[in-house]
Amino acid sequence: MIKEGDKVLLYGDDGSKIIITVEAGKKKGTHLGHVDMDELIGKEYGDTIVFGKNNRVFYILKPTYIDLIFNMKRRTQIIYPKDASYILFKLDIKPGDRVIDTGVGSGAMCGAFARIVGKDGKVYGYERREDFYNLAKKNLEYWGLIDNVELKLRDISGGFDEVNVDALMLDVPDPQNYIEQCWQALKGGGKMGIICPTTNQVQEVLEKLYEYPFIDVEVWENLMRRYKPNPERLRPFDRMVAHTTYLVFATKVLKK
Amino acid sequence: MIKEGDKVLLYGDDGSKIIITVEAGKKKGTHLGHVDMDELIGKEYGDTIVFGKNNRVFYILKPTYIDLIFNMKRRTQIIYPKDASYILFKLDIKPGDRVIDTGVGSGAMCGAFARIVGKDGKVYGYERREDFYNLAKKNLEYWGLIDNVELKLRDISGGFDEVNVDALMLDVPDPQNYIEQCWQALKGGGKMGIICPTTNQVQEVLEKLYEYPFIDVEVWENLMRRYKPNPERLRPFDRMVAHTTYLVFATKVLKK
Amino acid sequence: MIKEGDKVLLYGDDGSKIIITVEAGKKKGTHLGHVDMDELIGKEYGDTIVFGKNNRVFYILKPTYIDLIFNMKRRTQIIYPKDASYILFKLDIKPGDRVIDTGVGSGAMCGAFARIVGKDGKVYGYERREDFYNLAKKNLEYWGLIDNVELKLRDISGGFDEVNVDALMLDVPDPQNYIEQCWQALKGGGKMGIICPTTNQVQEVLEKLYEYPFIDVEVWENLMRRYKPNPERLRPFDRMVAHTTYLVFATKVLKK
Amino acid sequence: MIKEGDKVLLYGDDGSKIIITVEAGKKKGTHLGHVDMDELIGKEYGDTIVFGKNNRVFYILKPTYIDLIFNMKRRTQIIYPKDASYILFKLDIKPGDRVIDTGVGSGAMCGAFARIVGKDGKVYGYERREDFYNLAKKNLEYWGLIDNVELKLRDISGGFDEVNVDALMLDVPDPQNYIEQCWQALKGGGKMGIICPTTNQVQEVLEKLYEYPFIDVEVWENLMRRYKPNPERLRPFDRMVAHTTYLVFATKVLKK
């Protein structure tokens, strides 16, 4: 049963999605019309609500984490679901893990780690830009994940506070300059993932990685293609995302 | 510190990987030579061990979940990391969730769910073939994940025992025949993922999905490309996996 | 030396392309400004001309066939260079060949065949819609290729006039209904290419192909990815064409 | 009607392909059995022949150019049909063109140009390794294309003999070192295509291209995916070619 304070996703038949937080006795203005939020209270997820000038039907859903990050205020440099999910799996993230995420940006990847490590784990988020730090803090609070995260407003060139972390994600403009710091923070056998949007960065990062005791170095890219869900005329959509980033993975060993 | 009973991955410089369970006072025969397991005890992850006729160096790592599933006895119809990770993310799996997985097969996806839902959640695994059921049971025990899973040896044509599950994965030869049963088991707003290796299956599944109250139907495929990690000659490997499966996703609503 | 009647492509530094036919004593209005065509006469290809309110520099090039087809009036259902080029190669088109093209549409593929078969070969173009027939005729005249083509305004359900053609391209909404007619027109060992935008069409076409003496049946799709040509930040463009069509190829034999 | 001296492709139902040149009164030994070539004489293309210990049926076809190049003695660094066809189209090759191809290698691309430019055009093939030069000569003779080609055994660092060529293909290990020579040989508006297997080469070539009067610089890669031609279970083959080369294209202008 939906109650005050819940986040709900209103899903229209044309695929439009609106996320709102339920407040009793209030109306919420959206670009598709005004929602009387009292009508939501007491309904079940999967139920419908009608609003807007054309009395359109919307399904009431619980927003997924993907819904939440695509709904964020700021979406520049957002990490795509295709990449975020693969990173979680390759870095072997599980409940209880201790993970460093840097730079935090708007916090989407930080939150993705935080959801999985849970209350027994911890995500250490490093961000040097105050505007991003504040945005990420606000987003993580809104998503209800801030308790699993320790956000730090500072540069990483002097190294990280933590040692023996299970995994680390490096998403900064010059990743090749922080390979040593990452090595220091990871536990033996710990996993690192690095975001490299250009081939030049991949080359620079690889060169640096080979100077330190890292093994099992892999470089991947991920092309997701979506199909029009029409059983009579099944075919891909006309256009697709061609590139987000290359993903570099490596495993720390004690010496080489 | 590595101790008796731990699973360790021995990683050779050529990328070879061997997983063994440490037993004190014993030697383990592998295709690369005999490992004196007493030498492992007391070492740290990230450390090295030397064995084999050429005294090759191997790094001692903790196997990831990907390492474990690629090391399974039976690998037919294994779900690939690229697909498994995307399913986890699209089905919005998190600690505490209740998830149905059917058919279980060798248990790789069941275990992937189990790792994330944790001890506060539960995976209900349905498998009708006894050989697969036994194999999955053995694998899940070996991976230490069986406590989060309730395995059931039975057909799903009569429906599932559970209702109101958060998510459900359908991986059977004739998914189009079980759409109603899946709808019954899901909660309002619950997420379903369906494995369809052929375009014909996608078409049949889509037709059926539109007969039931499911919305937000998406069809995806995932092409992962790996690069040779050589900074001087960066380029993809010559060949890649071209196809594993199409992934169909849908969300249950109460009525349409 | 550029002279009256030549087609020239004016190429701006931002990648903009304008194609005009040179007429002495006249100005040509374009969306980028007025071109005094007398200034073009006597210049060489590769030279520059300045025009427009900002005195922008444009390079004078001879339009390629790709330039010409992307500059056509009507661009719906245009065959993409990636597909057109592969079809030419797979159908083994060379000077002197006799080729059937149906439906002709706006004539782009017809012209692609005509350029290669040359004056010793012939393209037989079948089109049943009068508007397309007229458009294709106009385009082929404009491209200077009409002499190599015999355009026919008529339906193909009654079969083709030609027999023993070297190759045939079938690009109609219901290709599965004309497989027999195609078989009749081809020579022994002749090559057929079929445009199938959806997986359903591929399935239907394959079923029909197996009822007739066709061998070496292949189904392909072509994903071209373009990179931003920046040596310091080499990476693909953000988006790409995800799908145009599946391509089905088959070879006629006399009996099966 | 097949006669002495013809090249024929024998196509088995399992997709096996054998190319032989018909000689009267002789038997040809193949890995699938002995072919009595007198049986071929007088048959039509598309007809069948039976040979081998299991009396297998083979279809008699005329080999396509793709068949011929995949049947060549030496196949290292062969240019793939997907790339060869796109190069022909992007370089706008047509009957009568004058084209430089360097390095010639085993001659496959040289022959692809030669087939299209025809007897009114000419391909100038530069190769500095004598073994490749001899191999290409032999292959081009065998394919009946040598008359359209002028093969030269020499290095290109001193430049090309020709000027004002319509198009040029550069396929050497260090393409970045010959950009000036290529510019000299091309006509104004002439097209160049460059084979760059690695991202590092693309970067180096782009840097050099921008030092000379070249415009319309494009970088592409081509992913072809083949499907199992089964109408009941339509899906891609499990594996595919992931990478052959990046293709760089540019157009010469007189000055910049």
Coordinates of C-alpha atoms in Angstrom, one line a residue, chain C residues 47-224:
Chain C
D47 CA 40.3 24.4 -55.4
T48 CA 38.2 26.8 -53.3
I49 CA 35.5 29.3 -53.7
V50 CA 34.3 31.9 -51.2
F51 CA 30.7 32.9 -50.9
G52 CA 27.9 33.7 -48.4
K53 CA 27.5 36.5 -45.9
N54 CA 30.4 35.4 -43.8
N55 CA 32.7 34.9 -46.8
R56 CA 33.1 31.2 -46.0
V57 CA 35.5 29.1 -47.9
F58 CA 34.2 26.0 -49.7
Y59 CA 36.2 23.3 -51.4
I60 CA 35.1 22.4 -54.9
L61 CA 34.8 18.6 -55.3
K62 CA 33.4 16.2 -57.8
P63 CA 30.4 14.5 -56.0
T64 CA 30.9 10.8 -55.4
Y65 CA 28.0 8.4 -55.9
I66 CA 27.5 8.4 -52.1
D67 CA 27.3 12.2 -52.2
L68 CA 24.7 12.0 -55.0
I69 CA 22.4 9.5 -53.3
F70 CA 22.5 11.4 -50.0
N71 CA 21.6 14.5 -51.9
M72 CA 18.6 13.0 -53.6
K73 CA 15.2 14.6 -53.3
R74 CA 13.6 11.6 -51.6
R75 CA 15.5 9.7 -49.1
T76 CA 12.9 7.4 -47.5
Q77 CA 14.0 3.7 -47.6
I78 CA 17.3 4.7 -49.1
I79 CA 19.8 1.9 -49.1
Y80 CA 22.8 2.7 -47.0
P81 CA 26.3 2.8 -48.4
K82 CA 27.3 0.0 -45.9
D83 CA 24.6 -2.3 -47.4
A84 CA 24.8 -1.2 -51.0
S85 CA 28.5 -1.8 -51.2
Y86 CA 28.3 -5.2 -49.6
I87 CA 25.5 -6.2 -52.0
L88 CA 27.6 -5.2 -55.0
F89 CA 30.4 -7.4 -53.7
K90 CA 28.3 -10.4 -52.6
L91 CA 26.4 -10.4 -55.9
D92 CA 29.8 -10.3 -57.7
I93 CA 28.8 -7.3 -59.9
K94 CA 31.3 -6.4 -62.6
P95 CA 31.4 -4.6 -66.0
G96 CA 29.2 -6.4 -68.5
D97 CA 26.8 -8.0 -66.0
R98 CA 23.0 -8.2 -66.6
V99 CA 21.2 -7.4 -63.3
I100 CA 17.6 -7.1 -62.2
D101 CA 16.8 -4.6 -59.5
T102 CA 13.3 -4.6 -58.0
G103 CA 11.6 -2.5 -56.6
V104 CA 13.6 0.4 -57.8
G105 CA 12.3 3.0 -55.3
S106 CA 14.2 6.2 -55.7
G107 CA 16.8 4.4 -57.8
A108 CA 19.9 4.5 -55.6
M109 CA 20.7 0.8 -55.8
C110 CA 19.7 0.7 -59.5
G111 CA 22.3 3.4 -60.1
A112 CA 24.9 1.6 -58.0
F113 CA 24.5 -1.4 -60.2
A114 CA 24.5 0.7 -63.4
R115 CA 27.8 2.4 -62.5
I116 CA 29.6 -0.9 -62.3
V117 CA 28.0 -3.0 -65.1
G118 CA 28.8 -0.1 -67.5
K119 CA 27.8 0.3 -71.1
D120 CA 28.5 -3.4 -71.9
G121 CA 26.1 -4.5 -69.2
K122 CA 22.5 -3.7 -68.3
V123 CA 20.3 -3.1 -65.3
Y124 CA 16.6 -4.1 -65.6
G125 CA 14.7 -2.0 -63.1
Y126 CA 11.2 -3.0 -62.1
E127 CA 9.0 -0.6 -60.2
R128 CA 5.2 -0.8 -59.9
R129 CA 4.5 2.6 -58.4
E130 CA 4.4 5.4 -61.0
D131 CA 5.7 8.1 -58.6
F132 CA 8.8 6.0 -57.7
Y133 CA 9.3 5.1 -61.4
N134 CA 9.3 8.8 -62.4
L135 CA 11.5 9.7 -59.5
A136 CA 14.0 7.0 -60.3
K137 CA 14.0 7.9 -64.0
K138 CA 14.8 11.5 -63.1
N139 CA 17.5 10.6 -60.6
L140 CA 19.2 8.2 -63.0
E141 CA 19.1 10.8 -65.7
Y142 CA 20.6 13.3 -63.4
W143 CA 23.4 10.9 -62.4
G144 CA 24.2 10.2 -66.0
L145 CA 23.4 6.5 -65.6
I146 CA 20.1 6.0 -67.4
D147 CA 21.7 4.6 -70.5
N148 CA 22.8 1.5 -68.6
V149 CA 19.3 1.0 -67.2
E150 CA 16.0 -0.3 -68.7
L151 CA 13.3 0.9 -66.3
K152 CA 9.9 -0.8 -66.3
L153 CA 6.8 0.4 -64.7
R154 CA 5.1 -2.8 -63.7
D155 CA 4.3 -5.4 -61.1
I156 CA 6.6 -8.5 -60.9
S157 CA 4.0 -11.0 -59.8
G158 CA 3.7 -12.3 -63.4
G159 CA 7.5 -12.7 -63.6
F160 CA 10.3 -10.9 -65.2
D161 CA 10.9 -10.4 -69.0
E162 CA 14.6 -11.5 -68.7
V163 CA 16.1 -14.9 -68.2
N164 CA 19.7 -15.9 -67.5
V165 CA 20.5 -12.7 -65.6
D166 CA 23.7 -12.7 -63.6
A167 CA 22.3 -11.3 -60.4
L168 CA 19.0 -10.0 -59.0
M169 CA 18.2 -7.8 -56.0
L170 CA 14.7 -8.1 -54.4
D171 CA 13.7 -5.1 -52.3
V172 CA 9.9 -5.2 -51.9
P173 CA 7.6 -5.3 -48.9
D174 CA 6.7 -9.0 -49.4
P175 CA 9.8 -10.6 -50.9
Q176 CA 8.6 -14.1 -49.8
N177 CA 6.0 -13.9 -52.6
Y178 CA 8.4 -13.6 -55.5
I179 CA 11.0 -16.2 -54.9
E180 CA 9.8 -18.4 -57.8
Q181 CA 9.9 -15.4 -60.2
C182 CA 13.4 -14.6 -59.2
W183 CA 14.5 -18.2 -59.7
Q184 CA 13.1 -18.2 -63.2
A185 CA 15.0 -15.0 -64.1
L186 CA 18.4 -16.0 -62.8
K187 CA 21.0 -18.0 -64.7
G188 CA 22.3 -21.2 -63.2
G189 CA 24.7 -20.1 -60.5
G190 CA 23.2 -16.6 -60.5
K191 CA 23.2 -14.6 -57.3
M192 CA 20.2 -13.1 -55.5
G193 CA 20.2 -10.5 -52.7
I194 CA 17.1 -9.8 -50.6
I195 CA 16.3 -6.8 -48.4
C196 CA 14.5 -7.9 -45.2
P197 CA 14.1 -5.1 -42.6
T198 CA 12.5 -7.4 -40.0
T199 CA 13.3 -10.8 -38.5
N200 CA 9.9 -12.0 -39.5
Q201 CA 10.6 -11.3 -43.2
V202 CA 13.9 -13.1 -42.9
Q203 CA 12.1 -16.1 -41.5
E204 CA 9.4 -16.1 -44.2
V205 CA 12.0 -15.6 -47.0
L206 CA 14.2 -18.4 -45.7
E207 CA 11.2 -20.8 -45.6
K208 CA 10.4 -20.0 -49.2
L209 CA 14.0 -20.2 -50.4
Y210 CA 14.2 -23.7 -49.2
E211 CA 11.3 -24.7 -51.4
Y212 CA 13.2 -23.8 -54.5
P213 CA 16.6 -24.8 -55.9
F214 CA 18.7 -22.2 -54.1
I215 CA 21.9 -23.0 -52.2
D216 CA 24.5 -21.1 -50.2
V217 CA 21.9 -19.2 -48.3
E218 CA 23.4 -16.6 -46.0
V219 CA 21.9 -13.9 -43.7
W220 CA 23.9 -10.9 -42.7
E221 CA 23.7 -7.6 -40.9
N222 CA 26.2 -4.8 -41.0
L223 CA 27.0 -2.5 -38.2
M224 CA 29.2 0.5 -39.2

